[in-house]
XYZ file of C-alpha atoms in Angstrom:
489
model
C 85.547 120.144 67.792
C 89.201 120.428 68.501
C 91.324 119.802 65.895
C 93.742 116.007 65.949
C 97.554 116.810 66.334
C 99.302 114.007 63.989
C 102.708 115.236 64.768
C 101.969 114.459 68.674
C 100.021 111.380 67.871
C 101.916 109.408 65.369
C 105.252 109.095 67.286
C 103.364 107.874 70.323
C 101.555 105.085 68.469
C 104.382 103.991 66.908
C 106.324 103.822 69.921
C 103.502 101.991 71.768
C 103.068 99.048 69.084
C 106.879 98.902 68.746
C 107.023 98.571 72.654
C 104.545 95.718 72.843
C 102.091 95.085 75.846
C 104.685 96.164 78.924
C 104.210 99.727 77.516
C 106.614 102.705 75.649
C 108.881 104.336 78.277
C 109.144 101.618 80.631
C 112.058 100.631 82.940
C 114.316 98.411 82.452
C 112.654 95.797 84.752
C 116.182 94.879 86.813
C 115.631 96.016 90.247
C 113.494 94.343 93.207
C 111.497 97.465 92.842
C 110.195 97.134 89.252
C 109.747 93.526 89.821
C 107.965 94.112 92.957
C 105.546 96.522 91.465
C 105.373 94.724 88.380
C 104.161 91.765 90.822
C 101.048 93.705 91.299
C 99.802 94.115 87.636
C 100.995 90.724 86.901
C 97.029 89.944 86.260
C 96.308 92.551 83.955
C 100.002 92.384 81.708
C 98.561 89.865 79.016
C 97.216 90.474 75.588
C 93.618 91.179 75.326
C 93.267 92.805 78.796
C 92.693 96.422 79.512
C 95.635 97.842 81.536
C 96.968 100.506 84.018
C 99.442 102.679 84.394
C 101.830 103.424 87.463
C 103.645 106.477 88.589
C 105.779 106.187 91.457
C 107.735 109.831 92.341
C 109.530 110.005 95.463
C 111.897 113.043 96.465
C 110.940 114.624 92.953
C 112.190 111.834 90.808
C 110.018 109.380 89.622
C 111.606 106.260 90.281
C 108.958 103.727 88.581
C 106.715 104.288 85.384
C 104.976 101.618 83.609
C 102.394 100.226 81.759
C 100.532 97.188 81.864
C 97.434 95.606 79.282
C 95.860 97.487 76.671
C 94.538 101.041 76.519
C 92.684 100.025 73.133
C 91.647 95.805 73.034
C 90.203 96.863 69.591
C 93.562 98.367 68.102
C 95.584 96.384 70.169
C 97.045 99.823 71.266
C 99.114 98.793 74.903
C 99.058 101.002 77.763
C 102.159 103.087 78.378
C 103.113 106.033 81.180
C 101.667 108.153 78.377
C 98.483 106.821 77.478
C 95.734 109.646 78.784
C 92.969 108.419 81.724
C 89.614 109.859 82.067
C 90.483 109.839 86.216
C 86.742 110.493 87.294
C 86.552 111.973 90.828
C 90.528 112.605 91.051
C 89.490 115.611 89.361
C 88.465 117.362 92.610
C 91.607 117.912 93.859
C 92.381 120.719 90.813
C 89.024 122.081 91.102
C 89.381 122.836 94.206
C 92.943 123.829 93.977
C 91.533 126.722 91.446
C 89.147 127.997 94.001
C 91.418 127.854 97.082
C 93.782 129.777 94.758
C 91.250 132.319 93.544
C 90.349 132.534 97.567
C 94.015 132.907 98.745
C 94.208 136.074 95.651
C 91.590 137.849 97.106
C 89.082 137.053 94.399
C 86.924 135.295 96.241
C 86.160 134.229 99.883
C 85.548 130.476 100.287
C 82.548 131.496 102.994
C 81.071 133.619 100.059
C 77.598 132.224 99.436
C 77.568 130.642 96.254
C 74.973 133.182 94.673
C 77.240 135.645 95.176
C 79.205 134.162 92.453
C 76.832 131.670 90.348
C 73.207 133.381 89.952
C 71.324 130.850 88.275
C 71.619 129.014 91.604
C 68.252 129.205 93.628
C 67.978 130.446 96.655
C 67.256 128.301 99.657
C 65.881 128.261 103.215
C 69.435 128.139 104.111
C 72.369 129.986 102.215
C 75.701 127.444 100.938
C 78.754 129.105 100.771
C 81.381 127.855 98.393
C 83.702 126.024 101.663
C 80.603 124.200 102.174
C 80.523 122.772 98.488
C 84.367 121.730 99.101
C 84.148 119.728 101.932
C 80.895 117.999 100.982
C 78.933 119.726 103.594
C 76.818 121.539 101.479
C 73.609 119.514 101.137
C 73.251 120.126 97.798
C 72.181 117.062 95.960
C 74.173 114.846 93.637
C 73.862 115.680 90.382
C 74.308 111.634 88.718
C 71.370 110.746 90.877
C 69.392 113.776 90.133
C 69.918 112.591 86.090
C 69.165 109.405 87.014
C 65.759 110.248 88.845
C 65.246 112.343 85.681
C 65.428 109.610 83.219
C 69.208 109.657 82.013
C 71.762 107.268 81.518
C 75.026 107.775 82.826
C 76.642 106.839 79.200
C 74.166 109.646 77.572
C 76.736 112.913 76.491
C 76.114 114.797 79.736
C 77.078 118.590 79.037
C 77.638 121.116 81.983
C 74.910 123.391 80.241
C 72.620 120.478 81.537
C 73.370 119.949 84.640
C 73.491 123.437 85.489
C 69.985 123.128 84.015
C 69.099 120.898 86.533
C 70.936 122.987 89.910
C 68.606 126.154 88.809
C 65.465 123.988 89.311
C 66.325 122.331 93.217
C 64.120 124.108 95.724
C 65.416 121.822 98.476
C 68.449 120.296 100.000
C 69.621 117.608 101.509
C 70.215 118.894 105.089
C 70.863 122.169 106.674
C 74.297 123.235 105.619
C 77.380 122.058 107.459
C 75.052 119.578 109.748
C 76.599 116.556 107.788
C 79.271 115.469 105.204
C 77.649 113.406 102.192
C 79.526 113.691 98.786
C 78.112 116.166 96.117
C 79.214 116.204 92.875
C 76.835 118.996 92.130
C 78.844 120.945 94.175
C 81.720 120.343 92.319
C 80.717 121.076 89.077
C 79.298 124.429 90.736
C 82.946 125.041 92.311
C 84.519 124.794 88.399
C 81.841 127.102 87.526
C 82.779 129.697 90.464
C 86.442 129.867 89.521
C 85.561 130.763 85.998
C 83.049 133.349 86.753
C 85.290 134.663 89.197
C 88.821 134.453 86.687
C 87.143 135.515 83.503
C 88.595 132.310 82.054
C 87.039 128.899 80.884
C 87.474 126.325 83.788
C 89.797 123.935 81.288
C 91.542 127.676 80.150
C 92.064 128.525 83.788
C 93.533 125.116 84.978
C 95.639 124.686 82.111
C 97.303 128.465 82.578
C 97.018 128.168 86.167
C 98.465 124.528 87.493
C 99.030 121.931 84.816
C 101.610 124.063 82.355
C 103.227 125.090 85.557
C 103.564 121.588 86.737
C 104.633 120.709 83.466
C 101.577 118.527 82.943
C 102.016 118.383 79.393
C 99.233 115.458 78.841
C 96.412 117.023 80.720
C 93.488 118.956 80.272
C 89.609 119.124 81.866
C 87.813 117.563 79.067
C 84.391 119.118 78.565
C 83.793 118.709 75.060
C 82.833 114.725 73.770
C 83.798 115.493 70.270
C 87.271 116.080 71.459
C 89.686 114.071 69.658
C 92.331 113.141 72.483
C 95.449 111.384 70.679
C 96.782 107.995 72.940
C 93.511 107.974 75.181
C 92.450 104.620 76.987
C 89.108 103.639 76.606
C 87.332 101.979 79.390
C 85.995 98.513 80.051
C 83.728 95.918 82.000
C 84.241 92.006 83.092
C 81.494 90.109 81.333
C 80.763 86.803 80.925
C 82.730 85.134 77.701
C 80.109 84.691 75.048
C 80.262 82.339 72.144
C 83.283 84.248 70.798
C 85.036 84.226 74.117
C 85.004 87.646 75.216
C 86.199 88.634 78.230
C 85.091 92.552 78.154
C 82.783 94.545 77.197
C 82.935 98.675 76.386
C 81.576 100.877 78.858
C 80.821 103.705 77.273
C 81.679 107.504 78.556
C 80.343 110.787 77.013
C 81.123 113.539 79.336
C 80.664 116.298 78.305
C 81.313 118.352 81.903
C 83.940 119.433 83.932
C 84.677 119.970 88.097
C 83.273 117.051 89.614
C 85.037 114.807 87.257
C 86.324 114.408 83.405
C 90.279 115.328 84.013
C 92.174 113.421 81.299
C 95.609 113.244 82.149
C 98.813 110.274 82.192
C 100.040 108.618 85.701
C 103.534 110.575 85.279
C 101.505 113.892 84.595
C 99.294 113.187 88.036
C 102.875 111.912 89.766
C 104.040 115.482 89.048
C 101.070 117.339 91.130
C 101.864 114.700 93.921
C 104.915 116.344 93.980
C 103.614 120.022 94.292
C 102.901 118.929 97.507
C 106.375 118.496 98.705
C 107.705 121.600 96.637
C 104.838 123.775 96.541
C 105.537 125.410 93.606
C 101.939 126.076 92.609
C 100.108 127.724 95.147
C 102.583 128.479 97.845
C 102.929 127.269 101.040
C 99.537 128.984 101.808
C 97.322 127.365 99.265
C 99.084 123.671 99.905
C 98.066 124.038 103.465
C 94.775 125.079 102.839
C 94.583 122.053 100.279
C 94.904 119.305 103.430
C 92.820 121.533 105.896
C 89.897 119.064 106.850
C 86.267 120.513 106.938
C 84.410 120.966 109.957
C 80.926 120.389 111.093
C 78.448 123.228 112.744
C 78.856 120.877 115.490
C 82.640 120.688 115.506
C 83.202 117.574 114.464
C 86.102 117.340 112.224
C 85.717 115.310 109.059
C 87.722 113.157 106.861
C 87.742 115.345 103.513
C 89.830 118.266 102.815
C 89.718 120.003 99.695
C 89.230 117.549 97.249
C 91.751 115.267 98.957
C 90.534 112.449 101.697
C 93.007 112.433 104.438
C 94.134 109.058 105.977
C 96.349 106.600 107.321
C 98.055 104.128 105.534
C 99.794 101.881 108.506
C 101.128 104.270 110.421
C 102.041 107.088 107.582
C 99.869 109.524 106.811
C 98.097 109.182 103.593
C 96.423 112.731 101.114
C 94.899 111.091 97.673
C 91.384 110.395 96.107
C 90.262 107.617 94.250
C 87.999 107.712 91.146
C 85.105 105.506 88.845
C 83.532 106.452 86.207
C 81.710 103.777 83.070
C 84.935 101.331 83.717
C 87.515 103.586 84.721
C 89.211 103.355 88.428
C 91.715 105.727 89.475
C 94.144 106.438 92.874
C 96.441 108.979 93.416
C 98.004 109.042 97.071
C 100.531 111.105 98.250
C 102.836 110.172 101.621
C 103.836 113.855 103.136
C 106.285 111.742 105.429
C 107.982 109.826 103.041
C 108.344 112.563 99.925
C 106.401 109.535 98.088
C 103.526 109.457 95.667
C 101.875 106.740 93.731
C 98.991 106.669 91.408
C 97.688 104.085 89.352
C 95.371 104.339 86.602
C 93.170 101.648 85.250
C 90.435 101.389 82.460
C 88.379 98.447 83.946
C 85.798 98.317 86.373
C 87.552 95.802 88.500
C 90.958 97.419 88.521
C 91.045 97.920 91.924
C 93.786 101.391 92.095
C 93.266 101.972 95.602
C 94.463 98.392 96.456
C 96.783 98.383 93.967
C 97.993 101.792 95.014
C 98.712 100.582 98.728
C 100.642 97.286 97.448
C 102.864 99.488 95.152
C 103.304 101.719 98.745
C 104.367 98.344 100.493
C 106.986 97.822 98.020
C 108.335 101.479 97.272
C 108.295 102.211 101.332
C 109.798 98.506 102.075
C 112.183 100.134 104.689
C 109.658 101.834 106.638
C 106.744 98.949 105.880
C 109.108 96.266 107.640
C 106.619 93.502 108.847
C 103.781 92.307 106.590
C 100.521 94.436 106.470
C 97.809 92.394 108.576
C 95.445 90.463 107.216
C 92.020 92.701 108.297
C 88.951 90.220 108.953
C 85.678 91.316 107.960
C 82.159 90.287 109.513
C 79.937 88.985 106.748
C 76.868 92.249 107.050
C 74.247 91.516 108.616
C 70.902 92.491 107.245
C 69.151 95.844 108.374
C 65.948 95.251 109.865
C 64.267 97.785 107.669
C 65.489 95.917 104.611
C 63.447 92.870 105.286
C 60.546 93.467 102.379
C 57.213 93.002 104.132
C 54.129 90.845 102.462
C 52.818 92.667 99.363
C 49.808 94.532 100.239
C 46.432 93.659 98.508
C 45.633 95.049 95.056
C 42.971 97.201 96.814
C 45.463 98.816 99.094
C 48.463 99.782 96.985
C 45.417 101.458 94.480
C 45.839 104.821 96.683
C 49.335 105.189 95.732
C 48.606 104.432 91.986
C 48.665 107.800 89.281
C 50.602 109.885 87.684
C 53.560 111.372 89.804
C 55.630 114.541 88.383
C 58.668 116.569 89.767
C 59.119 119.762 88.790
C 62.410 119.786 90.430
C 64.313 117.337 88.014
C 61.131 117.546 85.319
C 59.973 113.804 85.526
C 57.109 111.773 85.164
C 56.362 108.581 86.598
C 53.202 106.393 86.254
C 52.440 104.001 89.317
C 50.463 101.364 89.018
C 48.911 98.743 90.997
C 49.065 95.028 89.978
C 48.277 92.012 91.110
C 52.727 91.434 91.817
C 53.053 94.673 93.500
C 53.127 98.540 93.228
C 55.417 99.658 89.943
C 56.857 102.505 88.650
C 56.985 103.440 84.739
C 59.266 105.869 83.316
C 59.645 106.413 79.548
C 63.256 105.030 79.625
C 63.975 103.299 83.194
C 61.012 100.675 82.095
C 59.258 98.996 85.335
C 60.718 99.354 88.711
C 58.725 97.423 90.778
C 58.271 99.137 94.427
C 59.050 96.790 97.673
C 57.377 97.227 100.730
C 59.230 98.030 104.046
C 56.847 99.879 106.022
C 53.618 101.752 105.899
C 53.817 104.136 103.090
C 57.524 103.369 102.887
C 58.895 101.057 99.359
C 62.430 100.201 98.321
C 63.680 99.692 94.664
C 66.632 97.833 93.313
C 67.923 101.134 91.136
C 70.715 103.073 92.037
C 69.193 106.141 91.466
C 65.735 105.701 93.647
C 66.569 103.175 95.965
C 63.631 104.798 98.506
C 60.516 105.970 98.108
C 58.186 107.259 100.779
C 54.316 108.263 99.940
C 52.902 111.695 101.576
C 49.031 111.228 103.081
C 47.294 114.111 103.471
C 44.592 114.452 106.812
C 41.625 112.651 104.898
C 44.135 109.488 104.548
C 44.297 110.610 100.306
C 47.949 110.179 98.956
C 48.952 113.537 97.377
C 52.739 113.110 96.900
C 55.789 110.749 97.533
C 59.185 111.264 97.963
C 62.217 109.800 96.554
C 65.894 109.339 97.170
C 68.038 107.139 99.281
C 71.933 108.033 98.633
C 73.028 111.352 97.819
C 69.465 112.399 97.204
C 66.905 112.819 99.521
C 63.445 113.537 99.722
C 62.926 114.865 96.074
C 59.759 115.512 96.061
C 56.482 113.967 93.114
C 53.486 115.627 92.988
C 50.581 113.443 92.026
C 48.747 114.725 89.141
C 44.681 115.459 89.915
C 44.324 113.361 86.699
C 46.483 111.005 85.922
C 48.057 111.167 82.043
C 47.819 108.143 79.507
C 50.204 106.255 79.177
């Protein structure tokens, strides 16, 4: 455990609870500007709300920084352009800033194959090479569904150890390498792994020496420890229902313990800063900035959306490079407009924050000038049903017998006991509880959990059911082998 730093803690607090809810730092709110942007957190700027923060740099100044709501409901402690964000999945960007560094050194080559660099990883029927893990195209499978197939929670502490546990027991993937573009996080955490095999340094040690003191990123660091005691963090939060004591929130809980795919804590002025680098270039070069924003491309050619850790877009008419993130109740957006010089990010600590919304209305107001006529309104069709998602009549007890037994998976080292009733098939697991198992087709169920939303049964020649296979999402076709005899229960 990392030792607490009163002398960098204690001022902050007290500034914070002297400032009240608008937040420690903030601007004096006199121009159209703050008032516009202020507009947009109007909701969350009241006591007993969890907050977010805004950056907003343009040219290399930053010409907005605020907080609004409360880091802390239990303390009281307000959010200011200080407080520290888990940011989730904003964390790619740097992780695969390190690599494309490491690549543009001469350390590494981003078409090395990833066991040239990370030899617990198993070899498969096709070889991944560390672009591929960048831009998604890997088919390497997630690892929060893989944990969640498994039998974890995503608010269990989650160490890297574990999950790189988990990659050295896959024997398949997803889809042949660079056929298709479906997010990984496995391959993230494998891509924070490669640049420290490759530098000789931690991941965190690397990133720190490497881009954030650089930047000047004072407040930031990869966070792969728990126990780490992180002075003026934000803790994260849900909507609930008001009970009898009229609560509004409740605490969702986050115990990370891993680092690439996610877990950068850092402050909305700290993240406004790397914006920046991308007008100034300071870190990396021209070079490595270029290779930042350079979309991935398909064995078919096809060009797609994601760059290196960065989604590239349009935002009416200007080009957009950002990333959102969520993780337990924390939403995060950081979006940079090369155009303009202009970057905003907003940081929130509740699960309806909304920072990619938010994000864009800050935009609207900052880039006024260029943003003359009201965004339209966009109309969405209500979705129409899939025809596969239709559940079909329940089978007969007698039928959904063949699929009942004991089902295990080497792969992510899980057991689940099917059973047929006289409701329908269901699945036990030791800590999921019952999922029941919806029909959609022959051999074919749906469930209502995240983490197995499909499940397909194997038949073997003499019509005997000797496997399924589950998935749906980032995971496909994991493979359960039923056991010859089935284990109590």
């Amino acid at each position: 455990m990392r030792p607490v730093a009163p002398a960098a803690f204690l001022p902050l607090v007290a500034v914070a609870l002297l400032a009240g809810c608008g937040g420690a730092g903030d601007p004096a709110p006199s121009s159209d500007l703050a008032r516009g942007i202020d507009a947009v957190f109007a909701d969350l700027d009241r006591p007993g709300s969890p907050g977010a923060a805004v950056s907003v740099i343009r040219d290399g100044e930053i010409i907005h920084s605020r907080g609004y709501g409360y880091a802390q409901i239990e303390h009281g402690v307000p959010v200011t352009p200080s407080t520290v964000f888990h940011v989730a999945s904003v964390s790619k960007q740097f992780t695969a800033m390190a690599v494309t560094m490491l690549a543009a050194e001469g350390a590494l080559s981003l078409d090395d194959r990833v066991q040239a660099h990370l030899g617990f990883v198993p070899e498969f029927e096709h070889p991944v090479t560390v672009r591929q893990m960048i831009h998604h195209t890997s088919g390497i499978r997630d690892q929060w569904q893989l944990l969640g197939i498994s039998g974890w929670r995503l608010d269990d502490v989650i160490t890297t150890e574990q999950i790189l546990g988990l990659m050295s027991r896959q024997r398949e993937l997803n889809f042949v390498p660079g056929s298709e573009y479906l997010y990984s996080n496995m391959g993230y955490t494998l891509l924070g792994q490669t640049a420290a095999a490759v530098s000789g340094m931690s991941f965190p040690e690397f990133t720190a020496a490497r881009i954030f003191r650089p930047l000047g990123m004072d407040r930031t660091h990869f966070h792969d420890d728990h126990e780490h005691i992180v002075p003026g963090r934000a803790y994260s939060y849900r909507p609930a229902p008001r009970d009898e004591d009229g609560a509004e929130y409740t605490k969702a809980v986050l115990s990370y313990a891993n680092a690439g795919a996610t877990s950068l804590f850092t402050t909305a002025d700290d993240l406004a800063r790397w914006l920046d680098n991308f007008r100034h270039e300071t870190v990396g070069g021209p070079e490595v900035m270029e290779m930042m924003t350079r979309r991935g491309v398909l064995n078919s050619g096809d060009t797609i959306p994601y760059a290196h850790g960065l989604s590239i877009g349009d935002h009416r008419g200007l080009r957009t490079v950002g990333h959102g993130g969520a993780d337990a109740g924390f939403r995060t957006q950081a979006i940079w407009y090369p155009e303009a010089n202009v970057g905003v990010v907003v940081l929130t600590n509740v699960a309806n924050g909304n920072p990619g919304g938010r994000a864009r209305q800050v935009a609207e107001v900052v880039l006024a000038e260029v943003f003359p006529e009201a965004a339209p309104e966009e109309e969405e069709d209500a979705p129409s049903p899939a025809a596969d998602s239709v559940p079909l009549p329940t089978p007969d007890r007698a039928t959904l017998a063949a699929y009942a037994g004991s089902y295990y998976s080497p792969e992510v080292d899980a057991l689940y006991h099917l059973e047929a009733t006289d409701e329908g098939l269901v699945a036990r697991h030791i800590r999921h509880g019952d999922i029941a198992l919806e029909p959609r087709a022959r051999d074919e169920f749906a469930t209502d959990r995240w983490f197995m939303r499909e499940v397909r049964f194997e038949r073997a020649p003499d019509g005997s059911v000797p496997a399924m296979r589950v998935g749906g999402g980032r995971v496909r076709n994991l493979l359960f082998i039923k056991l010859t005899r089935p284990l109590p229960r």
